[in-house]
GROMACS .gro file of C-alpha atoms in nm:
model
  139
    1MET     CA    1  -0.164   0.501   0.083
    2THR     CA    2  -0.105   0.577  -0.281
    3PRO     CA    3  -0.168   0.327  -0.560
    4VAL     CA    4   0.122   0.321  -0.807
    5GLN     CA    5   0.217   0.109  -1.106
    6LEU     CA    6   0.503  -0.140  -1.100
    7ALA     CA    7   0.732  -0.110  -1.402
    8GLN     CA    8   0.701  -0.490  -1.437
    9GLY     CA    9   0.321  -0.460  -1.444
   10GLY     CA   10   0.059  -0.450  -1.174
   11GLU     CA   11  -0.042  -0.209  -0.903
   12ILE     CA   12   0.094  -0.174  -0.548
   13ARG     CA   13   0.034   0.071  -0.265
   14LEU     CA   14   0.305   0.303  -0.135
   15LEU     CA   15   0.288   0.425   0.222
   16PRO     CA   16   0.392   0.775   0.336
   17TYR     CA   17   0.755   0.699   0.430
   18ALA     CA   18   0.843   0.522   0.105
   19GLU     CA   19   1.160   0.685  -0.029
   20LEU     CA   20   1.195   0.720  -0.404
   21HIS     CA   21   1.547   0.667  -0.542
   22GLN     CA   22   1.690   0.739  -0.889
   23TRP     CA   23   1.370   0.923  -0.973
   24THR     CA   24   1.294   1.105  -1.296
   25ALA     CA   25   0.996   1.322  -1.382
   26GLU     CA   26   0.822   1.249  -1.710
   27GLY     CA   27   0.524   1.475  -1.771
   28GLU     CA   28   0.282   1.429  -1.483
   29GLN     CA   29   0.446   1.103  -1.373
   30VAL     CA   30   0.750   1.016  -1.162
   31LYS     CA   31   0.950   0.701  -1.232
   32ALA     CA   32   1.160   0.578  -0.940
   33THR     CA   33   1.310   0.285  -0.754
   34VAL     CA   34   1.185   0.183  -0.409
   35ASN     CA   35   1.417  -0.010  -0.175
   36GLY     CA   36   1.304  -0.213   0.123
   37TRP     CA   37   1.295  -0.543   0.310
   38GLN     CA   38   1.048  -0.831   0.320
   39GLN     CA   39   1.019  -1.079   0.603
   40GLU     CA   40   1.001  -1.435   0.473
   41GLY     CA   41   0.644  -1.555   0.494
   42ALA     CA   42   0.503  -1.201   0.490
   43GLU     CA   43   0.605  -1.086   0.142
   44SER     CA   44   0.299  -0.863   0.103
   45VAL     CA   45   0.459  -0.601   0.330
   46VAL     CA   46   0.774  -0.405   0.243
   47TYR     CA   47   0.955  -0.250   0.540
   48MET     CA   48   1.201   0.038   0.551
   49ASP     CA   49   1.479  -0.167   0.708
   50LEU     CA   50   1.564  -0.520   0.816
   51GLY     CA   51   1.369  -0.619   1.126
   52LYS     CA   52   1.205  -0.278   1.159
   53ARG     CA   53   0.834  -0.210   1.143
   54ILE     CA   54   0.800   0.105   0.935
   55MET     CA   55   0.605  -0.010   0.629
   56VAL     CA   56   0.679   0.150   0.293
   57ALA     CA   57   0.466  -0.058   0.053
   58LEU     CA   58   0.197  -0.322   0.031
   59LEU     CA   59   0.220  -0.579  -0.247
   60PRO     CA   60  -0.072  -0.790  -0.368
   61ASP     CA   61  -0.001  -1.156  -0.443
   62ASP     CA   62   0.058  -1.099  -0.816
   63ALA     CA   63   0.321  -0.829  -0.751
   64GLN     CA   64   0.531  -1.019  -0.496
   65SER     CA   65   0.722  -1.213  -0.761
   66LYS     CA   66   0.801  -0.894  -0.957
   67VAL     CA   67   1.049  -0.746  -0.708
   68ASN     CA   68   1.428  -0.775  -0.739
   69VAL     CA   69   1.580  -0.962  -0.444
   70THR     CA   70   1.936  -0.836  -0.383
   71LYS     CA   71   2.017  -1.053  -0.080
   72THR     CA   72   1.863  -1.266   0.194
   73VAL     CA   73   1.987  -1.258   0.554
   74PHE     CA   74   1.886  -1.426   0.879
   75ASP     CA   75   1.786  -1.189   1.160
   76ASN     CA   76   1.837  -1.329   1.511
   77VAL     CA   77   1.599  -1.079   1.672
   78THR     CA   78   1.299  -1.181   1.461
   79ASN     CA   79   1.428  -1.538   1.413
   80SER     CA   80   1.351  -1.524   1.041
   81ASN     CA   81   1.497  -1.462   0.698
   82TRP     CA   82   1.467  -1.114   0.548
   83LYS     CA   83   1.504  -1.025   0.181
   84GLU     CA   84   1.650  -0.694   0.071
   85ILE     CA   85   1.451  -0.591  -0.236
   86ASN     CA   86   1.390  -0.312  -0.483
   87PHE     CA   87   1.136  -0.242  -0.753
   88GLU     CA   88   1.063   0.029  -1.007
   89ILE     CA   89   0.739   0.226  -0.995
   90THR     CA   90   0.553   0.497  -1.181
   91ALA     CA   91   0.349   0.738  -0.968
   92PRO     CA   92   0.153   1.057  -1.031
   93LYS     CA   93   0.364   1.363  -0.945
   94ASN     CA   94   0.088   1.499  -0.723
   95ALA     CA   95   0.100   1.183  -0.508
   96VAL     CA   96   0.459   1.229  -0.386
   97THR     CA   97   0.642   1.494  -0.185
   98ALA     CA   98   0.995   1.577  -0.079
   99ASN     CA   99   0.865   1.790   0.209
  100ILE     CA  100   0.907   1.564   0.513
  101THR     CA  101   0.797   1.845   0.747
  102ALA     CA  102   0.462   1.878   0.569
  103LEU     CA  103   0.423   1.499   0.564
  104ASN     CA  104   0.488   1.479   0.939
  105HIS     CA  105   0.247   1.769   1.001
  106PHE     CA  106  -0.025   1.592   0.801
  107GLY     CA  107   0.037   1.270   0.996
  108ASP     CA  108   0.034   1.459   1.325
  109ASN     CA  109  -0.306   1.607   1.237
  110LEU     CA  110  -0.439   1.257   1.162
  111ASN     CA  111  -0.289   1.131   1.489
  112GLN     CA  112  -0.448   1.413   1.689
  113THR     CA  113  -0.785   1.368   1.519
  114HIS     CA  114  -0.819   0.990   1.503
  115CYS     CA  115  -0.569   0.821   1.738
  116SER     CA  116  -0.568   1.041   2.046
  117GLY     CA  117  -0.928   0.949   2.125
  118CYS     CA  118  -0.810   0.615   2.262
  119HIS     CA  119  -0.456   0.693   2.382
  120ALA     CA  120  -0.222   0.986   2.424
  121PRO     CA  121  -0.102   1.122   2.089
  122ILE     CA  122   0.248   1.016   1.985
  123GLY     CA  123   0.454   1.271   1.790
  124ALA     CA  124   0.609   1.179   1.454
  125GLU     CA  125   0.970   1.180   1.579
  126THR     CA  126   0.885   0.965   1.880
  127LEU     CA  127   0.676   0.729   1.667
  128HIS     CA  128   0.957   0.690   1.412
  129ARG     CA  129   1.214   0.617   1.684
  130LYS     CA  130   0.988   0.370   1.866
  131SER     CA  131   0.891   0.196   1.541
  132MET     CA  132   1.256   0.146   1.456
  133ASP     CA  133   1.365   0.007   1.793
  134TRP     CA  134   1.069  -0.184   1.937
  135GLY     CA  135   1.167  -0.520   1.788
  136GLY     CA  136   1.498  -0.528   1.972
  137LYS     CA  137   1.327  -0.464   2.306
  138ILE     CA  138   1.097  -0.767   2.294
  139GLN     CA  139   1.353  -1.041   2.333
   0.00000   0.00000   0.00000
């Protein structure tokens, strides 16, 4: 997790699969927009997509009101409202990467080292696929 600054003030944490949009480099900083979804009642977590469980950011209480809500929809699978949101951030250049292969390799090393002691290791591609479809299987 990487602490970054919200353009509207305050600090949040970005997780590894947060995608930065409309980014610009300014010195040693990157300014960008992060898009995501919040489940109503759990606004501290920003997910990659509606009803999916890949987290992209964690928002403390004071930052939750500083996001832009673009729409709210009801999801039948989770039986709850979801808000499509975006927010602008500033992050250190050395805290972000465009190299998804290196990011997956780093995550795989963590998985092999820390997670496989209790269960079989799960590769990045399998984990991503399972994270994106598990909600629809638990009906």
